[in-house]
Amino acid sequence: MAMVLLLMGAPLACTSAEGPAQAPAERPFAVSLDIPQPQDSAGGILVADIDNDSRMDFLVTVPGHVAAYANGGAKLWVLKVDVVVGGSSEREGLPGHHGPGLAAGDVDGDGRCEVLFLTKDSVLHILDGQSGQEKASAAPPYPSQAERWEVAMLADFHGSGGDPDILLQATNKDGYRMGRYLAAYSMTGLLRGDQPLWQVDDFVGCAHNSARLADLDGDGRDEVLGETILSSEGKLLTRAIPDRYHVDSIFVADVRPDRPGLEVVLLEEGSNHIQLLGRDGPIWRTHFERQEPQNAAVGRFRNGSEEIFIWCRSRHNEHQKPFVFDSSGAKVYGYSMDAVAPSGWTARGVESIHTIDWTGEPQQLACAKERHESGDVCLFEPLTGRFVKHIEEKADRLYVADVTGDWREEIIVLSGNTLHVYHNDAPNPRPGHRRLWTDRNYRRLKQNHNYYSP
């Protein structure tokens, strides 16, 4: 099925910031899903206003299924379809562990949200978000060295202010798989069968997750981020310091507000460095006793300060020893996770770590689950390791996003085939703060994520 979707003016982002939703009455709010529970690390969670009522809804994937549920828990639709999700990206291809394999946005400018995903025959499907009915599809050619297109990301390469473009990515099908192949299209051009806006076969991205998108310089157009940074035209802008090109995780934040634009945080494996990269080149590169950082949380973690810190989990399979860098690259904190975790917490530490605006105060926390098991969830202070909240759970997936509408973020857990949504009952100290969804970088990163780069 194919149908051309005409763009009428600037598309509207379906991650709406209008009108707060009501917080769920239950703690946690539970949504039973009509899909199988995860059997491995394939599939994940995404939120977007897919039914166009200004409230964030839930999308969940597991192999063979895509499920959509409204903000209040009602089932919108469930599809049995061979959606591209999987485990290890270096063995199976993208989107990698916990990657949802979905995108959601108003791609045709009609003010309604569409849901997009690829199937294993390399067909891109575009669905009406509310009904789940297919509106269009396309099968753009993929590189001969790839098995298929594996990830579809909504983008804005023209500066229109919406999501009129799409970036496709694939890995090499033989050997250690890396997402070196990219093709950028306008959505109308893709559906017409046009040639891509640009295409590259030498992108150096993260070893374990797809490219990330962000408008680093504030010109309204997305750059493509990995160890190499590409412009909205697909031209090389800069690259990480060339020592060992194996990066586990990538993050985007205004780490250095004294510099224009946003910065990219890269965590290297092998050389075990942390690198801060700007649109115009490397800013600093450092390490702590050559310990592998592996995963991170990036945020405002010190009370009374706007400074951004980079918390690194450490590689230890047991008895993790996190360490923290400040915005200048100086190592400023370190501790043993065993010394701060509550009784009964696994010796393997934490995983699936998200920076979270939970309290409504400027100081952010980190949210994580027990590592290597369907386990408990916690909130902790990254600089000290102090556990602020311990939630007894059986979490298979963990996602953090603002879904209730008071701008603070909720903890979203997939436990088997049930979603649990936890929100902060305490009064919001800054109720007039703008919703996080108004931030373009927040919208991009909350869609284009997986286990390594939440």
Coordinates of C-alpha atoms in Angstrom, one line a residue:
M1 CA 0.0 0.0 0.0
A2 CA 1.3 3.4 -0.9
M3 CA -0.1 6.9 -0.6
V4 CA 1.5 10.3 -0.9
L5 CA 1.0 12.4 2.2
L6 CA 1.1 16.1 1.2
L7 CA 2.8 18.6 3.6
M8 CA 0.7 21.6 4.3
G9 CA 2.8 24.2 6.1
A10 CA 5.0 23.4 9.1
P11 CA 4.1 20.0 10.7
L12 CA 3.0 20.0 14.3
A13 CA 5.0 18.0 16.8
C14 CA 2.7 15.2 18.2
T15 CA 4.6 15.4 21.5
S16 CA 2.1 18.1 22.5
A17 CA 2.9 20.5 25.3
E18 CA -0.6 21.9 25.5
G19 CA -2.9 21.4 28.5
P20 CA -1.8 19.2 31.4
A21 CA -3.2 15.7 31.8
Q22 CA -4.6 14.5 35.1
A23 CA -2.3 12.4 37.2
P24 CA -3.5 8.8 37.5
A25 CA -5.4 8.0 40.7
E26 CA -3.5 4.8 41.4
R27 CA 0.1 4.4 42.6
P28 CA 1.3 3.0 40.4
F29 CA -1.1 3.4 37.6
A30 CA -1.2 0.0 35.8
V31 CA -2.0 -0.8 32.2
S32 CA -2.5 -4.4 31.2
L33 CA -1.1 -4.9 27.6
D34 CA -2.6 -7.4 25.1
I35 CA 0.9 -8.5 24.0
P36 CA 3.3 -11.2 25.1
Q37 CA 5.8 -10.3 27.8
P38 CA 9.5 -9.8 26.8
Q39 CA 11.5 -13.0 26.5
D40 CA 14.8 -11.2 26.0
S41 CA 16.1 -7.6 25.4
A42 CA 14.2 -7.0 22.2
G43 CA 11.7 -4.2 22.1
G44 CA 11.0 -1.1 24.3
I45 CA 8.8 1.8 25.3
L46 CA 7.9 5.1 23.6
V47 CA 5.5 7.8 24.6
A48 CA 3.8 10.4 22.3
D49 CA 0.4 12.0 21.9
I50 CA -0.8 9.6 19.3
D51 CA -4.5 10.2 19.9
N52 CA -4.2 13.9 19.6
D53 CA -5.8 14.9 22.9
S54 CA -2.7 16.8 24.3
R55 CA -1.9 13.9 26.6
M56 CA 1.0 11.5 26.2
D57 CA 0.1 7.9 25.3
F58 CA 2.1 4.7 25.5
L59 CA 3.7 2.6 22.7
V60 CA 5.3 -0.7 23.5
T61 CA 7.0 -3.2 21.2
V62 CA 8.1 -6.8 21.7
P63 CA 9.0 -9.2 18.8
G64 CA 6.0 -9.6 16.5
H65 CA 3.9 -6.9 18.2
V66 CA 3.3 -3.2 18.4
A67 CA 0.8 -2.0 21.0
A68 CA -0.7 1.5 21.6
Y69 CA -2.5 2.5 24.7
A70 CA -4.0 5.9 25.6
N71 CA -2.9 8.1 28.5
G72 CA -5.7 6.7 30.7
G73 CA -4.9 3.1 29.9
A74 CA -7.5 2.3 27.2
K75 CA -6.3 0.1 24.4
L76 CA -6.1 2.0 21.1
W77 CA -4.8 -0.7 18.9
V78 CA -2.4 -3.8 18.9
L79 CA -0.8 -5.0 15.7
K80 CA 0.8 -8.4 15.1
V81 CA 3.6 -7.4 12.8
D82 CA 7.3 -8.3 12.2
V83 CA 8.6 -5.0 13.6
V84 CA 12.4 -4.6 13.5
V85 CA 13.5 -4.9 17.2
G86 CA 16.2 -7.1 18.6
G87 CA 19.0 -7.6 21.2
S88 CA 22.7 -7.0 20.6
S89 CA 23.0 -4.5 17.7
E90 CA 26.6 -5.7 17.0
R91 CA 25.2 -9.2 16.3
E92 CA 21.6 -8.7 15.2
G93 CA 21.6 -5.1 13.9
L94 CA 19.8 -2.0 15.2
P95 CA 17.9 -0.8 17.2
G96 CA 19.7 -2.8 19.9
H97 CA 18.8 -3.7 23.5
H98 CA 15.5 -2.2 24.6
G99 CA 15.2 -0.1 21.5
P100 CA 11.5 0.4 20.7
G101 CA 12.0 0.5 16.9
L102 CA 9.3 3.2 16.6
A103 CA 9.0 6.8 15.7
A104 CA 5.9 9.1 16.3
G105 CA 5.2 12.5 14.9
D106 CA 3.0 14.6 12.6
V107 CA 4.8 13.8 9.3
D108 CA 2.2 15.2 6.9
G109 CA 1.3 18.4 8.6
D110 CA -2.4 17.6 9.2
G111 CA -2.1 18.2 13.0
R112 CA -2.5 14.5 13.8
C113 CA 0.2 12.1 15.0
E114 CA 1.5 9.2 12.9
V115 CA 3.4 6.1 14.1
L116 CA 6.2 4.8 12.0
F117 CA 8.2 1.6 12.1
L118 CA 10.2 -0.8 9.8
T119 CA 9.4 -4.4 9.3
K120 CA 12.0 -7.1 8.6
D121 CA 11.2 -7.0 4.8
S122 CA 12.7 -3.4 5.0
V123 CA 9.3 -1.7 4.4
L124 CA 8.5 1.5 6.3
H125 CA 5.0 1.6 7.6
I126 CA 3.2 4.9 8.4
L127 CA 0.1 4.5 10.6
D128 CA -2.5 6.9 11.9
G129 CA -1.6 7.1 15.6
Q130 CA -5.1 7.0 17.0
S131 CA -6.6 4.2 14.9
G132 CA -3.5 2.2 13.9
Q133 CA -4.7 2.1 10.3
E134 CA -1.9 2.2 7.7
K135 CA -1.8 5.5 5.8
A136 CA 1.2 4.8 3.6
S137 CA 4.2 2.6 3.2
A138 CA 7.5 2.7 1.3
A139 CA 10.3 0.3 0.5
P140 CA 13.4 2.5 -0.2
P141 CA 16.4 0.6 -1.5
Y142 CA 19.0 -0.3 1.1
P143 CA 22.7 -0.8 0.7
S144 CA 23.8 -4.2 -0.7
Q145 CA 26.2 -4.7 2.3
A146 CA 23.2 -4.4 4.7
E147 CA 20.5 -6.9 5.6
R148 CA 17.8 -4.2 5.6
W149 CA 17.0 -0.7 6.9
E150 CA 16.9 -1.2 10.6
V151 CA 15.9 2.1 12.2
A152 CA 13.7 5.0 11.0
M153 CA 14.1 8.4 12.8
L154 CA 12.0 11.5 12.4
A155 CA 14.1 14.5 11.7
D156 CA 14.0 18.1 10.5
F157 CA 16.9 18.8 8.0
H158 CA 15.2 21.9 6.5
G159 CA 14.5 24.0 9.6
S160 CA 10.7 23.8 9.2
G161 CA 10.0 23.3 12.9
G162 CA 8.4 19.9 12.7
D163 CA 9.2 16.3 11.6
P164 CA 9.0 16.4 7.8
D165 CA 12.1 14.4 7.2
I166 CA 13.3 10.9 8.0
L167 CA 16.7 9.3 8.6
L168 CA 17.2 5.6 7.9
Q169 CA 20.1 3.6 9.3
A170 CA 21.5 0.1 8.8
T171 CA 24.5 -2.0 9.9
N172 CA 26.7 -4.2 7.8
K173 CA 25.3 -7.7 7.6
D174 CA 28.6 -9.5 7.9
G175 CA 31.1 -9.3 10.8
Y176 CA 30.8 -6.9 13.8
R177 CA 27.7 -4.9 12.9
M178 CA 28.0 -1.1 13.0
G179 CA 25.4 1.5 11.8
R180 CA 27.6 2.9 9.0
Y181 CA 24.8 3.3 6.4
L182 CA 22.5 6.4 6.5
A183 CA 20.0 7.8 4.1
A184 CA 18.1 11.0 4.6
Y185 CA 14.8 11.7 2.9
S186 CA 12.0 14.2 3.0
M187 CA 8.9 12.3 3.8
T188 CA 7.1 13.3 0.7
G189 CA 10.1 12.5 -1.4
L190 CA 10.4 9.0 0.2
L191 CA 6.8 8.2 -0.6
R192 CA 7.2 9.5 -4.1
G193 CA 10.2 7.2 -4.7
D194 CA 12.6 10.1 -5.0
Q195 CA 16.4 9.8 -4.4
P196 CA 17.5 10.5 -0.9
L197 CA 18.5 14.1 0.1
W198 CA 21.9 12.5 1.0
Q199 CA 23.3 9.1 1.7
V200 CA 26.6 8.0 3.4
D201 CA 28.3 4.6 3.9
D202 CA 31.0 5.6 6.3
F203 CA 29.2 7.0 9.4
V204 CA 31.0 6.2 12.6
G205 CA 28.3 5.9 15.3
C206 CA 28.0 4.2 18.6
A207 CA 28.9 0.5 18.7
H208 CA 25.6 -0.4 20.4
N209 CA 22.9 2.0 19.3
S210 CA 21.6 4.1 16.5
A211 CA 22.6 7.6 15.5
R212 CA 21.2 10.3 17.6
L213 CA 19.6 13.6 16.3
A214 CA 19.9 17.0 17.8
D215 CA 20.0 20.6 16.8
L216 CA 23.4 21.5 18.2
D217 CA 23.7 25.0 17.0
G218 CA 20.1 26.2 17.3
D219 CA 19.6 26.8 13.6
G220 CA 16.4 24.7 13.5
R221 CA 18.0 21.8 11.6
D222 CA 19.1 18.4 13.0
E223 CA 22.7 17.3 13.1
V224 CA 23.4 13.5 13.1
L225 CA 25.5 12.4 16.1
G226 CA 27.9 9.6 16.7
E227 CA 31.7 9.5 16.9
T228 CA 31.4 11.6 13.7
I229 CA 29.0 14.5 13.6
L230 CA 27.2 15.2 10.3
S231 CA 25.5 18.4 9.2
S232 CA 21.8 18.4 8.1
E233 CA 23.2 18.1 4.6
G234 CA 25.1 14.9 5.5
K235 CA 28.6 16.6 5.5
L236 CA 31.2 15.8 8.0
L237 CA 31.5 18.6 10.6
T238 CA 33.8 17.0 13.1
R239 CA 34.8 13.7 14.7
A240 CA 36.0 12.4 18.1
I241 CA 39.7 12.3 18.9
P242 CA 40.9 9.3 16.9
D243 CA 42.3 6.8 19.3
R244 CA 40.0 3.8 19.5
Y245 CA 36.7 4.2 17.8
H246 CA 34.4 2.1 20.0
V247 CA 31.9 4.2 21.9
D248 CA 29.3 2.5 24.2
S249 CA 27.0 5.4 24.8
I250 CA 26.2 8.9 23.6
F251 CA 24.4 11.8 25.3
V252 CA 23.4 15.3 24.4
A253 CA 23.2 18.3 26.8
D254 CA 24.2 21.9 27.4
V255 CA 27.2 20.7 29.4
R256 CA 29.1 23.9 28.8
P257 CA 26.7 26.9 28.8
D258 CA 29.7 29.2 28.4
R259 CA 29.9 27.8 24.9
P260 CA 27.2 28.3 22.2
G261 CA 24.9 25.4 21.5
L262 CA 24.7 21.8 22.8
E263 CA 27.5 19.3 23.4
V264 CA 27.9 15.6 22.9
V265 CA 29.1 13.2 25.6
L266 CA 30.8 10.0 24.4
L267 CA 31.8 7.0 26.5
E268 CA 34.7 5.0 25.0
E269 CA 35.4 1.3 25.5
G270 CA 38.9 0.0 25.2
S271 CA 40.7 3.3 25.7
N272 CA 38.2 4.0 28.5
H273 CA 37.9 7.7 28.0
I274 CA 35.0 10.2 28.4
Q275 CA 35.0 12.8 25.6
L276 CA 33.0 16.0 25.3
L277 CA 32.5 17.0 21.7
G278 CA 31.1 20.2 20.2
R279 CA 29.8 20.8 16.7
D280 CA 33.1 22.4 15.9
G281 CA 35.4 19.8 17.5
P282 CA 36.5 18.1 20.7
I283 CA 36.4 20.2 23.9
W284 CA 38.0 17.7 26.3
R285 CA 38.9 14.1 26.7
T286 CA 39.7 12.4 30.0
H287 CA 39.6 9.2 32.0
F288 CA 39.7 8.0 35.6
E289 CA 42.4 5.4 36.0
R290 CA 41.5 3.9 32.6
Q291 CA 38.3 2.5 34.2
E292 CA 35.6 1.9 31.6
P293 CA 32.6 4.3 32.1
Q294 CA 30.2 2.1 30.1
N295 CA 27.0 3.9 31.0
A296 CA 26.2 7.4 32.2
A297 CA 23.7 9.9 33.5
V298 CA 24.2 13.5 32.6
G299 CA 22.5 16.3 34.5
R300 CA 22.2 19.0 37.2
F301 CA 23.1 16.8 40.2
R302 CA 24.3 19.3 42.7
N303 CA 21.8 21.2 44.9
G304 CA 21.9 24.9 44.3
S305 CA 24.0 24.6 41.2
E306 CA 23.2 24.7 37.5
E307 CA 26.4 22.9 36.6
I308 CA 26.1 19.7 34.5
F309 CA 27.9 16.6 35.8
I310 CA 28.6 13.3 34.0
W311 CA 28.0 10.2 36.3
C312 CA 29.7 7.0 35.0
R313 CA 28.5 3.6 36.2
S314 CA 31.8 1.7 35.7
R315 CA 32.1 -1.7 34.0
H316 CA 32.4 -4.0 37.1
N317 CA 30.0 -7.0 36.7
E318 CA 29.6 -6.9 40.5
H319 CA 30.3 -4.2 43.1
Q320 CA 30.2 -1.2 40.8
K321 CA 32.2 1.8 41.7
P322 CA 30.7 4.9 39.9
F323 CA 32.8 8.0 39.3
V324 CA 31.7 11.5 38.3
F325 CA 33.2 14.3 36.2
D326 CA 32.3 17.9 36.2
S327 CA 31.7 20.0 33.1
S328 CA 35.4 20.8 32.8
G329 CA 36.4 17.1 32.7
A330 CA 37.7 16.9 36.3
K331 CA 36.9 13.8 38.3
V332 CA 35.1 15.1 41.4
Y333 CA 33.3 12.1 43.0
G334 CA 33.5 8.4 43.4
Y335 CA 32.1 5.7 45.6
S336 CA 31.1 2.1 45.9
M337 CA 27.6 1.1 45.0
D338 CA 27.6 -1.6 47.6
A339 CA 28.0 1.1 50.3
V340 CA 24.9 3.0 49.2
A341 CA 22.5 0.4 47.8
P342 CA 19.7 -0.8 50.1
S343 CA 19.7 -4.2 51.7
G344 CA 18.8 -6.9 49.2
W345 CA 19.8 -4.9 46.1
T346 CA 21.7 -7.0 43.6
A347 CA 25.5 -7.0 43.8
R348 CA 25.5 -6.4 40.1
G349 CA 24.4 -2.8 40.6
V350 CA 22.2 -0.7 38.3
E351 CA 21.4 -0.6 34.6
S352 CA 19.1 1.3 32.3
I353 CA 20.1 4.6 33.9
H354 CA 18.0 7.7 33.2
T355 CA 18.4 11.3 34.4
I356 CA 15.1 12.3 35.9
D357 CA 13.2 15.5 36.9
W358 CA 11.3 13.8 39.7
T359 CA 11.1 16.4 42.5
G360 CA 10.4 19.5 40.5
E361 CA 13.4 21.2 42.1
P362 CA 16.4 22.2 39.8
Q363 CA 18.5 19.4 41.2
Q364 CA 17.9 16.2 39.1
L365 CA 18.2 12.6 40.2
A366 CA 19.0 9.3 38.4
C367 CA 16.5 6.5 37.9
A368 CA 17.7 2.9 37.3
K369 CA 16.7 -0.7 37.7
E370 CA 18.5 -3.7 39.1
R371 CA 21.1 -5.0 36.7
H372 CA 20.7 -8.2 34.7
E373 CA 17.3 -9.2 36.1
S374 CA 13.7 -8.3 36.2
G375 CA 14.2 -6.4 39.4
D376 CA 13.6 -3.4 41.5
V377 CA 13.8 0.3 40.5
C378 CA 15.4 3.1 42.4
L379 CA 16.0 6.9 42.4
F380 CA 19.4 8.0 43.6
E381 CA 21.6 11.0 43.9
P382 CA 24.4 10.6 41.4
L383 CA 27.0 12.6 43.3
T384 CA 26.7 10.7 46.6
G385 CA 24.9 7.5 45.5
R386 CA 22.3 8.0 48.2
F387 CA 19.1 6.0 47.3
V388 CA 16.2 8.4 47.5
K389 CA 13.5 5.9 46.6
H390 CA 13.4 2.1 46.4
I391 CA 10.5 0.6 44.4
E392 CA 10.0 -3.2 44.7
E393 CA 9.3 -4.2 41.1
K394 CA 9.9 -6.8 38.4
A395 CA 11.1 -4.4 35.8
D396 CA 11.9 -5.7 32.3
R397 CA 12.1 -2.3 30.8
L398 CA 12.5 1.2 32.3
Y399 CA 11.6 4.5 30.6
V400 CA 11.4 8.0 32.0
A401 CA 9.2 10.8 30.6
D402 CA 6.6 13.4 31.5
V403 CA 3.3 11.8 30.9
T404 CA 1.0 13.2 33.6
G405 CA 1.4 16.8 32.5
D406 CA 2.8 18.7 35.5
W407 CA 6.2 18.8 33.7
R408 CA 7.9 16.5 36.2
E409 CA 8.9 13.1 34.8
E410 CA 7.3 9.8 35.7
I411 CA 8.9 6.3 36.0
I412 CA 7.5 4.0 33.4
V413 CA 8.1 0.3 34.0
L414 CA 7.2 -2.7 31.8
S415 CA 6.8 -5.7 34.1
G416 CA 5.9 -8.7 32.0
N417 CA 3.0 -7.5 29.9
T418 CA 1.9 -4.7 32.3
L419 CA 2.9 -1.1 32.4
H420 CA 3.4 0.5 35.8
V421 CA 3.5 4.3 35.8
Y422 CA 4.9 5.9 39.0
H423 CA 4.5 9.6 39.6
N424 CA 5.5 12.0 42.5
D425 CA 2.6 12.6 44.9
A426 CA 4.3 15.5 46.6
P427 CA 3.3 19.1 45.6
N428 CA 5.2 20.4 42.7
P429 CA 7.4 23.3 43.9
R430 CA 7.5 24.9 40.4
P431 CA 4.1 24.3 38.9
G432 CA 4.6 27.0 36.3
H433 CA 7.7 25.5 34.8
R434 CA 7.3 24.8 31.1
R435 CA 6.8 21.2 30.0
L436 CA 9.9 19.3 29.0
W437 CA 8.3 18.4 25.7
T438 CA 8.7 22.0 24.5
D439 CA 12.5 21.3 24.4
R440 CA 13.4 20.0 21.0
N441 CA 16.4 18.1 22.3
Y442 CA 14.2 16.4 24.9
R443 CA 11.7 15.3 22.2
R444 CA 14.5 13.9 20.0
L445 CA 16.3 12.0 22.7
K446 CA 13.1 10.5 24.2
Q447 CA 12.3 8.9 20.8
N448 CA 15.7 7.8 19.6
H449 CA 17.0 5.7 22.5
N450 CA 17.9 2.3 23.7
Y451 CA 19.6 0.6 26.7
Y452 CA 23.0 2.2 26.2
S453 CA 21.8 5.7 25.5
P454 CA 18.5 6.3 27.3

